[in-house]
Coordinates of C-alpha atoms in Angstrom, one line a residue:
M1 CA 43.4 92.1 81.0
L2 CA 45.5 93.3 83.9
G3 CA 44.8 92.6 87.6
L4 CA 44.1 95.5 89.9
R5 CA 44.8 94.7 93.5
K6 CA 42.7 96.7 95.9
A7 CA 45.0 97.5 98.9
A8 CA 42.4 97.1 101.5
S9 CA 41.2 93.7 100.1
V10 CA 44.4 91.8 100.6
R11 CA 44.5 89.7 103.8
N12 CA 46.9 86.8 104.6
G13 CA 48.1 86.5 101.1
L14 CA 44.5 86.4 99.6
S15 CA 43.6 89.0 97.0
R16 CA 40.7 90.1 94.9
F17 CA 41.2 91.2 91.3
Y18 CA 39.2 93.8 89.4
S19 CA 38.9 94.3 85.7
S20 CA 41.1 96.9 84.1
N21 CA 38.0 99.0 83.5
A22 CA 37.0 99.2 87.2
L23 CA 39.2 102.1 88.1
T24 CA 40.7 104.2 85.3
H25 CA 41.3 107.5 87.1
Y26 CA 43.6 108.4 90.0
D27 CA 45.1 111.5 91.5
V28 CA 48.6 110.0 91.5
C29 CA 50.2 107.1 89.7
I30 CA 53.5 105.7 91.1
I31 CA 55.6 103.8 88.5
G32 CA 57.9 101.2 90.2
G33 CA 57.7 99.1 93.4
G34 CA 61.2 99.6 94.7
H35 CA 62.2 101.6 97.7
A36 CA 61.4 104.9 96.2
G37 CA 58.1 103.6 94.8
C38 CA 57.0 102.1 98.1
E39 CA 57.6 105.4 100.0
A40 CA 56.1 107.5 97.2
A41 CA 53.0 105.4 97.1
A42 CA 52.4 105.5 100.8
G43 CA 53.4 109.2 101.0
A44 CA 50.9 110.2 98.3
A45 CA 48.2 108.1 99.8
R46 CA 48.8 109.7 103.3
T47 CA 47.9 113.1 101.8
G48 CA 44.4 111.7 101.0
A49 CA 45.2 111.5 97.2
R50 CA 43.7 108.5 95.4
T51 CA 46.9 106.7 94.5
L52 CA 47.9 103.8 92.2
L53 CA 51.2 101.9 92.4
L54 CA 52.1 100.3 89.1
T55 CA 54.8 97.6 89.0
Q56 CA 55.8 94.9 86.6
K57 CA 55.6 92.2 89.2
L58 CA 53.5 92.3 92.4
E59 CA 55.7 89.8 94.1
T60 CA 58.9 91.9 93.8
I61 CA 57.5 95.0 95.6
G62 CA 60.0 95.9 98.3
E63 CA 62.7 93.7 96.9
L64 CA 66.3 94.2 98.3
S65 CA 67.9 94.0 94.8
C66 CA 71.5 94.3 96.0
N67 CA 72.9 94.1 99.6
P68 CA 70.7 92.8 102.4
S69 CA 71.1 95.8 104.7
I70 CA 69.5 99.1 105.6
G71 CA 71.3 102.2 106.9
G72 CA 74.9 103.2 107.4
I73 CA 76.8 106.4 107.7
G74 CA 74.6 109.2 106.5
K75 CA 72.2 106.6 105.1
G76 CA 70.9 105.6 108.6
T77 CA 69.9 109.2 109.2
L78 CA 68.0 109.2 106.0
V79 CA 66.0 106.2 107.2
R80 CA 65.2 107.9 110.5
E81 CA 64.1 111.0 108.5
V82 CA 61.8 108.9 106.3
D83 CA 60.3 107.4 109.5
A84 CA 59.9 110.9 111.1
L85 CA 57.7 111.7 108.0
D86 CA 55.6 108.6 108.8
G87 CA 57.3 106.6 106.1
L88 CA 57.7 102.8 106.0
M89 CA 61.4 101.8 105.7
G90 CA 62.4 102.2 109.3
R91 CA 59.4 100.2 110.7
V92 CA 60.0 97.4 108.2
A93 CA 63.7 97.3 108.9
D94 CA 63.0 97.0 112.6
K95 CA 60.9 93.9 111.8
A96 CA 63.3 92.3 109.3
G97 CA 66.6 93.2 110.9
I98 CA 68.8 90.2 111.8
Q99 CA 71.8 92.2 113.1
F100 CA 71.8 95.8 114.3
Y101 CA 75.0 97.8 114.6
M102 CA 75.7 101.5 115.2
L103 CA 78.6 102.6 113.0
N104 CA 81.0 105.3 114.2
R105 CA 79.9 104.9 117.8
S106 CA 83.4 105.8 119.0
K107 CA 82.9 109.2 117.4
G108 CA 80.4 112.0 118.3
P109 CA 76.7 111.3 117.9
S110 CA 76.5 113.6 114.8
G111 CA 78.5 111.0 112.9
W112 CA 76.7 107.9 114.1
G113 CA 75.3 105.6 111.4
P114 CA 72.5 103.2 112.4
R115 CA 72.7 100.0 110.3
A116 CA 71.0 96.7 110.1
Q117 CA 71.5 93.4 108.3
I118 CA 68.1 92.4 106.8
D119 CA 66.3 89.2 106.2
R120 CA 65.3 89.7 102.5
K121 CA 62.1 87.6 102.7
I122 CA 60.8 89.2 106.0
Y123 CA 61.5 92.7 104.6
K124 CA 59.7 92.1 101.4
R125 CA 56.8 90.4 103.0
S126 CA 56.4 93.0 105.7
M127 CA 56.5 95.9 103.2
Q128 CA 53.9 94.2 101.0
D129 CA 51.7 93.6 104.0
I130 CA 51.7 97.3 104.8
L131 CA 51.1 98.5 101.3
H132 CA 48.4 96.0 100.4
N133 CA 46.4 97.4 103.4
Y134 CA 47.2 101.0 103.0
P135 CA 44.2 103.5 102.9
S136 CA 43.7 105.3 99.5
L137 CA 46.3 103.0 97.8
D138 CA 45.6 100.5 95.0
I139 CA 48.3 98.3 93.5
R140 CA 48.3 97.0 89.9
A141 CA 50.6 94.8 87.9
G142 CA 51.5 96.3 84.6
S143 CA 54.3 97.9 82.6
V144 CA 54.1 101.5 81.7
F145 CA 54.9 102.1 78.0
D146 CA 54.4 105.8 77.8
L147 CA 53.2 109.0 79.5
I148 CA 50.3 111.0 78.3
F149 CA 50.6 114.8 78.2
D150 CA 48.3 117.7 77.8
H151 CA 49.9 120.7 75.9
S152 CA 47.1 123.2 76.5
E153 CA 47.2 126.1 79.0
L154 CA 50.8 125.7 79.9
G155 CA 52.8 127.9 82.2
K156 CA 55.9 129.8 81.0
G157 CA 58.7 127.4 80.2
Q158 CA 56.6 124.3 80.5
W159 CA 56.6 121.6 77.7
G160 CA 53.4 119.9 78.9
K161 CA 51.5 118.6 81.9
V162 CA 50.7 115.0 82.9
S163 CA 47.3 113.7 82.0
G164 CA 47.8 109.9 82.3
V165 CA 49.9 106.8 81.6
K166 CA 49.6 104.2 78.9
L167 CA 50.4 100.6 79.7
E168 CA 52.0 98.0 77.4
S169 CA 48.6 96.3 77.3
G170 CA 47.1 99.4 75.7
D171 CA 45.1 100.4 78.8
V172 CA 45.1 104.1 79.7
I173 CA 44.9 105.3 83.3
S174 CA 44.2 109.1 83.7
C175 CA 45.9 111.0 86.5
S176 CA 47.2 114.5 87.1
Q177 CA 50.4 113.4 88.8
V178 CA 53.0 110.7 88.0
V179 CA 56.1 109.8 90.1
I180 CA 58.6 107.7 88.2
C181 CA 60.6 105.4 90.4
T182 CA 62.1 103.0 87.9
G183 CA 65.5 102.4 89.6
T184 CA 67.9 100.6 87.2
F185 CA 65.0 99.6 84.9
L186 CA 65.1 102.7 82.8
S187 CA 66.5 101.2 79.6
G188 CA 68.5 98.9 81.9
E189 CA 71.2 96.7 80.4
I190 CA 73.0 93.9 82.3
H191 CA 76.7 93.2 81.7
I192 CA 78.4 89.9 82.4
G193 CA 81.9 89.8 80.9
L194 CA 81.5 90.9 77.3
K195 CA 77.8 89.8 77.2
R196 CA 75.2 92.5 77.5
F197 CA 71.4 92.1 77.4
P198 CA 68.4 94.3 78.2
A199 CA 67.2 93.9 81.9
G200 CA 66.6 96.0 84.9
R201 CA 67.4 93.1 87.3
I202 CA 68.4 89.6 86.5
D203 CA 65.5 87.9 84.7
E204 CA 63.4 91.1 84.7
A205 CA 62.7 93.2 81.6
P206 CA 63.7 96.9 81.5
S207 CA 61.5 99.9 80.9
I208 CA 62.2 101.1 77.4
G209 CA 59.2 103.2 76.4
L210 CA 59.6 105.7 79.3
S211 CA 63.1 106.6 78.2
A212 CA 61.9 107.5 74.8
S213 CA 59.0 109.5 76.3
L214 CA 61.3 111.5 78.5
N215 CA 63.8 112.0 75.7
A216 CA 61.0 113.3 73.4
A217 CA 60.0 115.8 76.1
G218 CA 63.5 117.2 76.0
F219 CA 65.0 115.8 79.1
K220 CA 68.8 115.4 79.2
L221 CA 69.4 111.7 79.8
G222 CA 72.7 110.2 80.8
R223 CA 74.0 106.7 81.6
L224 CA 75.3 105.4 84.9
Q225 CA 76.5 102.0 86.1
T226 CA 76.2 99.9 89.3
G227 CA 76.8 96.3 90.1
T228 CA 76.2 93.5 92.5
P229 CA 78.5 90.7 93.7
A230 CA 78.2 87.0 93.4
R231 CA 76.3 85.2 96.2
L232 CA 78.0 82.5 98.2
D233 CA 76.8 79.2 99.6
G234 CA 77.4 79.6 103.4
K235 CA 77.6 75.8 103.8
T236 CA 80.9 75.8 101.8
I237 CA 82.7 78.6 103.7
D238 CA 85.2 78.1 106.5
F239 CA 84.5 81.0 108.9
S240 CA 86.8 79.7 111.7
N241 CA 89.7 82.1 110.8
M242 CA 87.6 85.1 110.1
E243 CA 87.0 88.2 112.3
K244 CA 83.5 88.1 113.8
Q245 CA 81.1 91.1 113.9
V246 CA 78.3 90.7 116.4
G247 CA 75.3 93.0 116.7
D248 CA 74.7 95.6 119.4
A249 CA 73.3 94.1 122.7
D250 CA 70.7 96.9 122.9
P251 CA 69.9 98.0 119.4
I252 CA 68.5 101.4 118.7
P253 CA 65.4 100.9 116.4
F254 CA 65.2 102.9 113.2
S255 CA 61.6 103.8 113.9
F256 CA 60.6 106.4 116.6
L257 CA 57.5 104.3 117.1
N258 CA 59.4 101.3 118.4
G259 CA 61.1 100.8 121.7
V260 CA 62.7 97.5 120.7
V261 CA 63.4 95.7 117.4
D262 CA 61.7 92.4 116.7
N263 CA 64.8 90.1 116.6
V264 CA 66.8 91.7 119.4
D265 CA 67.5 88.2 121.0
N266 CA 68.1 86.4 117.7
Q267 CA 70.9 88.4 115.9
L268 CA 73.1 86.7 113.4
I269 CA 76.9 87.1 113.0
C270 CA 78.8 88.8 110.1
Y271 CA 82.4 87.9 109.2
R272 CA 85.3 89.9 107.8
T273 CA 87.7 88.6 105.3
N274 CA 89.7 90.0 102.4
T275 CA 90.7 89.5 98.8
T276 CA 94.2 88.3 97.9
T277 CA 96.9 89.2 95.4
E278 CA 95.9 86.1 93.4
T279 CA 92.4 87.5 93.1
H280 CA 93.7 90.8 91.9
Q281 CA 95.9 89.2 89.3
V282 CA 93.0 87.3 87.8
I283 CA 91.2 90.6 87.5
R284 CA 94.2 92.4 85.9
D285 CA 94.8 89.6 83.4
N286 CA 91.2 89.7 82.2
L287 CA 90.0 93.3 82.3
H288 CA 89.7 93.1 78.5
L289 CA 86.9 90.7 79.0
S290 CA 84.7 93.1 81.0
C291 CA 82.7 95.6 78.9
H292 CA 81.4 97.1 82.1
I293 CA 84.8 98.4 83.3
Q294 CA 85.7 99.5 79.7
E295 CA 82.7 101.7 79.3
T296 CA 82.9 105.5 79.9
K297 CA 79.7 105.5 82.0
K298 CA 80.5 106.2 85.6
G299 CA 79.8 103.8 88.5
P300 CA 79.6 104.5 92.2
R301 CA 82.7 106.1 93.6
Y302 CA 82.1 105.0 97.2
C303 CA 81.0 101.4 96.4
P304 CA 83.2 100.5 93.4
S305 CA 83.3 97.2 91.7
L306 CA 86.2 94.8 92.4
E307 CA 87.6 95.6 88.9
A308 CA 87.5 99.4 89.7
K309 CA 89.2 98.8 93.1
V310 CA 92.1 96.9 91.5
L311 CA 92.6 99.6 88.9
R312 CA 92.1 102.6 91.3
F313 CA 94.1 101.2 94.2
G314 CA 96.7 99.1 92.5
H315 CA 99.1 99.5 95.4
K316 CA 96.8 97.6 97.8
A317 CA 97.4 93.9 98.3
R318 CA 93.9 93.3 99.7
H319 CA 90.5 94.7 100.0
T320 CA 88.0 94.0 102.9
V321 CA 85.1 91.7 102.2
W322 CA 82.2 91.4 104.7
L323 CA 80.3 88.2 104.6
E324 CA 76.7 89.0 105.4
P325 CA 73.8 86.5 105.9
E326 CA 70.8 87.1 103.8
G327 CA 68.2 85.6 106.2
Y328 CA 67.2 83.2 108.9
D329 CA 66.1 80.4 106.5
S330 CA 68.8 80.9 103.9
D331 CA 72.4 79.6 103.5
V332 CA 73.1 82.4 101.0
I333 CA 75.9 84.8 102.0
Y334 CA 76.3 88.3 100.5
P335 CA 80.0 89.2 100.0
N336 CA 79.9 92.9 100.5
G337 CA 82.8 94.6 98.8
I338 CA 83.4 92.6 95.7
S339 CA 80.7 93.5 93.1
C340 CA 82.0 92.2 89.8
S341 CA 81.0 91.9 86.2
M342 CA 83.7 89.5 84.9
P343 CA 82.7 86.5 82.7
E344 CA 81.1 83.6 84.5
E345 CA 84.0 81.3 83.6
L346 CA 86.3 83.6 85.6
Q347 CA 83.9 84.3 88.5
E348 CA 83.1 80.7 89.1
P349 CA 86.7 79.6 89.8
M350 CA 87.2 82.7 91.9
M351 CA 84.1 82.4 94.0
R352 CA 82.5 79.1 93.0
T353 CA 79.0 80.4 93.0
I354 CA 76.3 82.3 91.0
P355 CA 77.8 84.9 88.6
A356 CA 77.5 88.6 89.5
Y357 CA 76.7 91.3 87.1
G358 CA 76.8 95.0 86.4
V359 CA 73.9 97.2 85.3
E360 CA 73.9 100.2 83.1
Y361 CA 70.8 102.4 83.0
D362 CA 69.4 105.8 82.0
H363 CA 69.1 108.7 84.4
V364 CA 67.8 112.2 84.1
D365 CA 69.9 115.3 84.9
A366 CA 68.4 116.2 88.3
R367 CA 68.9 119.9 87.5
E368 CA 65.7 119.5 85.6
L369 CA 63.9 119.2 88.9
G370 CA 62.7 121.6 91.6
P371 CA 62.9 121.1 95.4
T372 CA 59.6 119.1 95.4
L373 CA 61.3 116.7 92.8
E374 CA 58.7 117.8 90.2
T375 CA 60.2 118.4 86.8
K376 CA 60.3 122.0 85.6
R377 CA 59.3 121.3 82.0
I378 CA 56.4 118.9 82.7
K379 CA 53.8 119.9 85.4
G380 CA 52.7 116.9 87.4
L381 CA 55.7 114.7 86.7
F382 CA 58.0 113.8 89.6
L383 CA 61.2 111.7 89.6
A384 CA 62.6 109.8 92.6
G385 CA 65.5 107.3 93.1
Q386 CA 68.2 106.2 90.8
I387 CA 66.5 108.0 87.9
N388 CA 67.9 111.2 89.5
G389 CA 71.5 109.8 89.7
T390 CA 71.6 108.4 93.2
T391 CA 72.6 105.0 94.5
G392 CA 71.3 103.2 97.5
Y393 CA 68.0 102.1 99.0
E394 CA 68.0 104.9 101.6
E395 CA 68.6 107.7 99.1
A396 CA 65.8 106.3 97.0
A397 CA 63.3 106.0 99.9
A398 CA 64.0 109.6 101.0
Q399 CA 63.4 110.9 97.5
G400 CA 60.4 108.8 97.1
I401 CA 58.7 110.0 100.2
V402 CA 59.2 113.7 99.3
A403 CA 58.1 113.2 95.7
G404 CA 55.0 111.1 96.7
I405 CA 53.9 113.6 99.3
N406 CA 54.3 116.5 96.9
A407 CA 52.5 114.7 94.1
G408 CA 49.6 114.0 96.5
L409 CA 49.5 117.6 97.8
S410 CA 49.7 119.0 94.3
S411 CA 46.8 116.9 93.1
Q412 CA 44.7 118.6 95.7
Q413 CA 46.1 122.1 95.1
K414 CA 47.7 122.1 98.5
P415 CA 51.0 123.9 99.4
A416 CA 54.2 122.1 98.6
F417 CA 56.3 120.3 101.2
V418 CA 59.9 121.4 100.9
L419 CA 62.9 120.3 103.0
T420 CA 65.9 122.5 103.0
R421 CA 69.6 121.7 103.9
A422 CA 68.8 123.0 107.4
D423 CA 65.9 120.5 107.8
G424 CA 67.8 117.3 107.3
F425 CA 70.0 115.0 105.1
T426 CA 67.0 114.5 102.8
G427 CA 67.1 118.3 102.1
V428 CA 70.8 118.2 101.6
M429 CA 70.6 115.4 99.1
I430 CA 67.8 117.0 97.1
D431 CA 69.6 120.4 97.1
D432 CA 72.8 118.8 95.9
L433 CA 71.0 117.0 93.1
I434 CA 68.9 119.9 91.8
V435 CA 71.8 122.4 92.0
K436 CA 74.8 120.3 90.9
G437 CA 73.3 117.2 89.2
A438 CA 75.1 113.8 89.5
E439 CA 78.0 113.1 87.2
E440 CA 78.4 109.8 89.1
P441 CA 76.0 107.8 91.4
Y442 CA 75.3 110.0 94.4
R443 CA 75.6 108.6 97.9
M444 CA 74.8 110.2 101.2
F445 CA 77.5 110.9 103.8
T446 CA 77.3 113.0 107.0
T447 CA 80.1 115.1 105.6
R448 CA 77.8 116.4 102.8
S449 CA 76.0 118.5 105.4
E450 CA 77.4 121.8 106.9
Y451 CA 74.8 121.5 109.7
R452 CA 75.4 117.9 110.8
M453 CA 75.5 118.8 114.5
T454 CA 71.9 119.8 114.3
I455 CA 70.6 117.2 111.8
R456 CA 71.6 114.0 113.6
S457 CA 70.0 110.6 113.4
D458 CA 68.7 110.9 117.0
N459 CA 66.6 114.0 116.5
A460 CA 65.0 113.4 113.1
D461 CA 61.5 113.4 114.7
L462 CA 62.1 116.8 116.5
R463 CA 63.2 118.3 113.2
L464 CA 60.6 116.9 110.8
T465 CA 57.5 115.4 112.4
E466 CA 55.7 118.7 113.3
K467 CA 56.5 120.1 109.9
A468 CA 54.9 117.0 108.3
R469 CA 51.9 117.1 110.6
T470 CA 51.2 120.6 109.4
A471 CA 51.2 119.3 105.9
G472 CA 48.7 116.7 106.9
I473 CA 50.8 113.5 106.4
I474 CA 51.3 112.3 110.0
S475 CA 49.0 109.8 111.6
D476 CA 47.3 110.5 114.9
H477 CA 49.2 107.6 116.5
R478 CA 52.6 108.9 115.5
W479 CA 51.7 112.4 116.5
S480 CA 50.7 111.2 120.0
V481 CA 53.9 109.3 120.4
F482 CA 55.9 112.3 119.2
T483 CA 54.2 114.9 121.3
N484 CA 54.6 112.7 124.4
T485 CA 58.3 112.2 123.7
R486 CA 58.9 115.9 123.0
Q487 CA 57.1 117.0 126.2
T488 CA 59.0 114.5 128.3
M489 CA 62.3 115.7 126.9
K490 CA 61.4 119.3 127.5
D491 CA 60.3 118.6 131.1
I492 CA 63.5 116.6 131.9
T493 CA 65.7 119.2 130.3
A494 CA 64.1 121.9 132.3
I495 CA 64.7 120.0 135.5
L496 CA 68.3 119.5 134.6
K497 CA 68.8 123.1 133.8
S498 CA 67.2 124.3 137.0
F499 CA 69.2 122.0 139.3
D500 CA 72.6 123.5 140.1
L501 CA 75.2 122.9 142.7
S502 CA 78.5 124.4 143.7
P503 CA 81.7 122.7 142.4
H504 CA 82.4 121.3 146.0
I505 CA 79.0 119.7 146.2
W506 CA 79.3 118.2 142.7
R507 CA 82.6 116.7 143.7
Q508 CA 81.1 115.2 146.9
H509 CA 78.7 113.3 144.6
G510 CA 81.6 112.0 142.5
F511 CA 81.5 114.4 139.6
E512 CA 84.8 115.9 138.2
V513 CA 84.2 119.7 137.9
Q514 CA 86.6 122.6 138.1
L515 CA 86.8 124.2 141.5
N516 CA 86.3 127.8 140.3
G517 CA 83.4 128.7 142.6
I518 CA 80.9 128.9 139.8
R519 CA 77.7 126.9 140.3
K520 CA 76.9 124.5 137.5
S521 CA 73.6 123.0 136.4
A522 CA 73.1 119.3 135.9
F523 CA 72.5 120.0 132.2
E524 CA 75.9 121.8 131.9
L525 CA 77.6 118.6 133.3
L526 CA 76.3 116.7 130.3
R527 CA 78.8 118.6 128.1
K528 CA 81.5 116.2 129.4
P529 CA 81.5 112.9 127.5
E530 CA 82.0 111.0 130.7
T531 CA 78.8 112.3 132.3
N532 CA 75.3 111.2 131.4
C533 CA 71.8 111.3 132.8
A534 CA 72.2 107.8 134.3
D535 CA 75.0 109.2 136.5
L536 CA 72.8 112.1 137.6
K537 CA 70.3 109.8 139.2
V538 CA 72.2 110.0 142.4
V539 CA 71.2 113.7 142.8
L540 CA 68.0 113.5 140.7
P541 CA 66.3 110.2 141.6
E542 CA 63.2 111.2 139.5
L543 CA 65.3 110.4 136.4
S544 CA 65.0 106.7 137.3
D545 CA 61.3 106.7 136.1
I546 CA 62.2 108.0 132.6
D547 CA 62.7 105.8 129.5
P548 CA 66.5 105.3 129.1
R549 CA 66.2 106.1 125.4
I550 CA 64.8 109.5 126.2
L551 CA 67.6 110.1 128.7
A552 CA 70.1 109.1 126.1
R553 CA 68.7 111.7 123.7
I554 CA 69.0 114.3 126.4
D555 CA 72.6 113.3 126.9
I556 CA 73.3 114.1 123.3
D557 CA 71.5 117.5 123.4
G558 CA 73.6 118.4 126.5
R559 CA 76.8 117.3 124.8
Y560 CA 76.2 119.5 121.7
D561 CA 74.5 122.5 123.5
P562 CA 77.5 124.9 123.4
H563 CA 78.1 124.1 119.8
L564 CA 74.5 124.5 118.7
C565 CA 74.4 128.1 119.7
R566 CA 77.2 128.9 117.2
Q567 CA 75.7 126.8 114.5
Q568 CA 72.3 128.6 115.0
A569 CA 73.9 131.8 113.6
D570 CA 74.9 129.9 110.4
L571 CA 71.4 128.5 110.1
Q572 CA 69.9 132.0 110.4
A573 CA 72.1 133.3 107.6
F574 CA 71.2 130.3 105.5
M575 CA 67.4 130.8 106.0
E576 CA 67.7 134.4 105.0
D577 CA 69.0 133.3 101.6
E578 CA 66.3 130.6 101.4
S579 CA 63.6 133.1 102.2
L580 CA 64.1 135.2 99.0
L581 CA 62.3 133.5 96.2
L582 CA 63.5 133.8 92.6
D583 CA 61.3 133.7 89.6
P584 CA 62.3 130.4 87.9
Q585 CA 61.3 131.8 84.6
M586 CA 63.5 134.9 84.9
D587 CA 65.2 136.1 81.7
Y588 CA 68.8 135.9 82.9
T589 CA 70.0 137.8 79.8
L590 CA 68.4 140.9 81.2
V591 CA 70.5 140.7 84.4
P592 CA 73.4 143.3 84.1
G593 CA 76.9 141.9 84.8
L594 CA 76.3 138.2 84.2
S595 CA 78.8 136.3 82.0
S596 CA 77.5 134.0 79.3
E597 CA 78.7 131.0 81.3
I598 CA 76.7 132.0 84.4
I599 CA 73.7 132.7 82.2
E600 CA 74.0 129.2 80.7
R601 CA 74.2 127.6 84.2
L602 CA 71.3 129.6 85.6
S603 CA 69.2 128.7 82.5
R604 CA 69.9 125.0 83.2
V605 CA 69.2 125.0 86.9
R606 CA 66.7 127.8 87.2
P607 CA 67.0 128.2 91.0
T608 CA 63.9 129.0 92.9
T609 CA 65.6 130.7 95.9
A610 CA 68.6 132.9 96.4
G611 CA 70.2 130.2 98.4
L612 CA 70.0 127.7 95.5
A613 CA 71.5 130.3 93.2
K614 CA 74.4 131.0 95.6
R615 CA 75.2 127.3 95.9
M616 CA 75.2 126.7 92.1
E617 CA 78.5 125.4 90.7
G618 CA 80.4 128.3 89.1
M619 CA 78.4 131.1 90.8
T620 CA 80.7 134.0 91.7
P621 CA 80.1 136.5 94.5
S622 CA 79.8 139.4 92.0
S623 CA 77.3 137.4 89.8
F624 CA 75.3 136.5 92.9
I625 CA 75.0 140.1 94.0
A626 CA 73.9 141.2 90.4
L627 CA 71.3 138.5 90.4
L628 CA 70.1 139.4 93.8
K629 CA 69.8 143.1 92.9
H630 CA 67.8 142.3 89.8
A631 CA 65.5 139.9 91.6
K632 CA 64.7 142.4 94.4
R633 CA 64.1 145.1 91.9
T634 CA 61.8 143.0 89.6
W635 CA 60.1 140.1 91.5
G636 CA 61.6 139.2 94.9
Q637 CA 59.3 138.4 97.8
S638 CA 59.5 136.6 101.2
T639 CA 58.4 133.1 101.8
S640 CA 56.3 134.5 104.7
D641 CA 53.8 135.4 102.0
N642 CA 53.2 131.6 101.7
T643 CA 54.0 131.9 98.0
V644 CA 55.5 128.7 96.5
P645 CA 57.6 129.1 93.3
V646 CA 56.3 127.3 90.3

């Protein structure tokens, strides 16, 4: 008999267990308790759907499987977007952060990357505390062996629709929506040297049945790789000759609900060191002993293993290694930059610690998905996280929240919640995945977006919270905080725009302006990097009563204001393409002028908008025009009709 943990019943580590027959039907089942699963479970529950989170081990919910950090370049913006949708990762990171650092601060705000070192134990405990007390959410320990499908009354092009899940115990739980968030557990296999054995994480069994179930349904499965480094004993390391990295004195929280982070006055130090030519020679001499590096499966390009670095960058004598603490009550150090899957007998002399390992796992071709992350061939089946070919906690969380929200909405026959490339990095990532797929583990960077001046980390709430409120997934508390912030920003911006002075008067107040006789507003002065709202208090003393963080956001708006006008035209053109819906079940062989190659690509992706079709790999201008003419003649309609493509 499996234990069902009622979310609202868990207090202070105490729990009540129910028989497996107590609750056998849910609206939504989430499979997996990693970062995608946590956000998917909370997101589905926020829609009002009766939600069940299924995980192999209750105690590993919210586990940081690899590096003890959240955020980074591009990734930090994803965390803030998850928070703007009322997600969990940002709030938990603010509680568990032990060092906060804004990457790329010397560059423009559109490239800033909020990042935090995380105490593993605090993060996991805080995430579990929230989920165990989340309304409409139950949590159950159990391994899913198979999915149950209904093959009656199917739409065109559908193979089946979800009707439940079957556990390894034999128990069956009925549901209309399933979100698979299995991470590296989907037929996972660990590699250490030439040894390989089934596992999703060290000492944790993989999920085998689900791969077979997806394969039987006709999904195209591939294999990807990732890895994790050895952990070091901090008591044995001489840090004296290493470069120190200290945290920001005034950290910017991930969550828009927080004014400060919990551990602002207790931040730990990270250290920078590097590999040596001797380390590289050991790797070169023993590459034949690593099955992980010999395999043809692709690992992450932007976070390669040490073996891959030595092979790819043979001319480099050293590679940077960041030594990162794993928590307040731990001596364990995470050496960021040297993930490795060499045999233990080689790793131990090199690093004198616990062996690291590589993981190989199944993933689904993300072109099988639509923009809600629901699969095209199975109604009610959503995929999120590494199963879609991504890498990283933040990418998983962002997919999880979108998939969970849409699963919850779909279970109640409510309109879908779709994020486009113009809405945020989450929309960029999903669009990249469903249009191009992932030949190697996908990682988010700011450079992936063509609209990064408008989708910055500082304005995620202004971009997304109102849209999410309309969908019914924003709490009253967050809505109140957001509307107050937005109104204050509007009021202060209006004051700055209405206050103008001649160049001579501005100069008398100490501001460098061109003496051209043209009056300038206070807001226009913010275009100069050396001017900010704090400086303007000498002429506008009422700014002294405003939260400095809000003033800092207005500084950024002022800096980018002249550029945003130009980008707005690009956004308008983009939305025109997105507004034309395409029939995903269109018979592309009937479109005059399409080559067999384009027909094959369209049949694989089945784009739901003209914009998606235009961005498809291999799509030519002439083919796009032919497709557009055919669509307008046979089926095209505007999204203003509130029609959502199947």
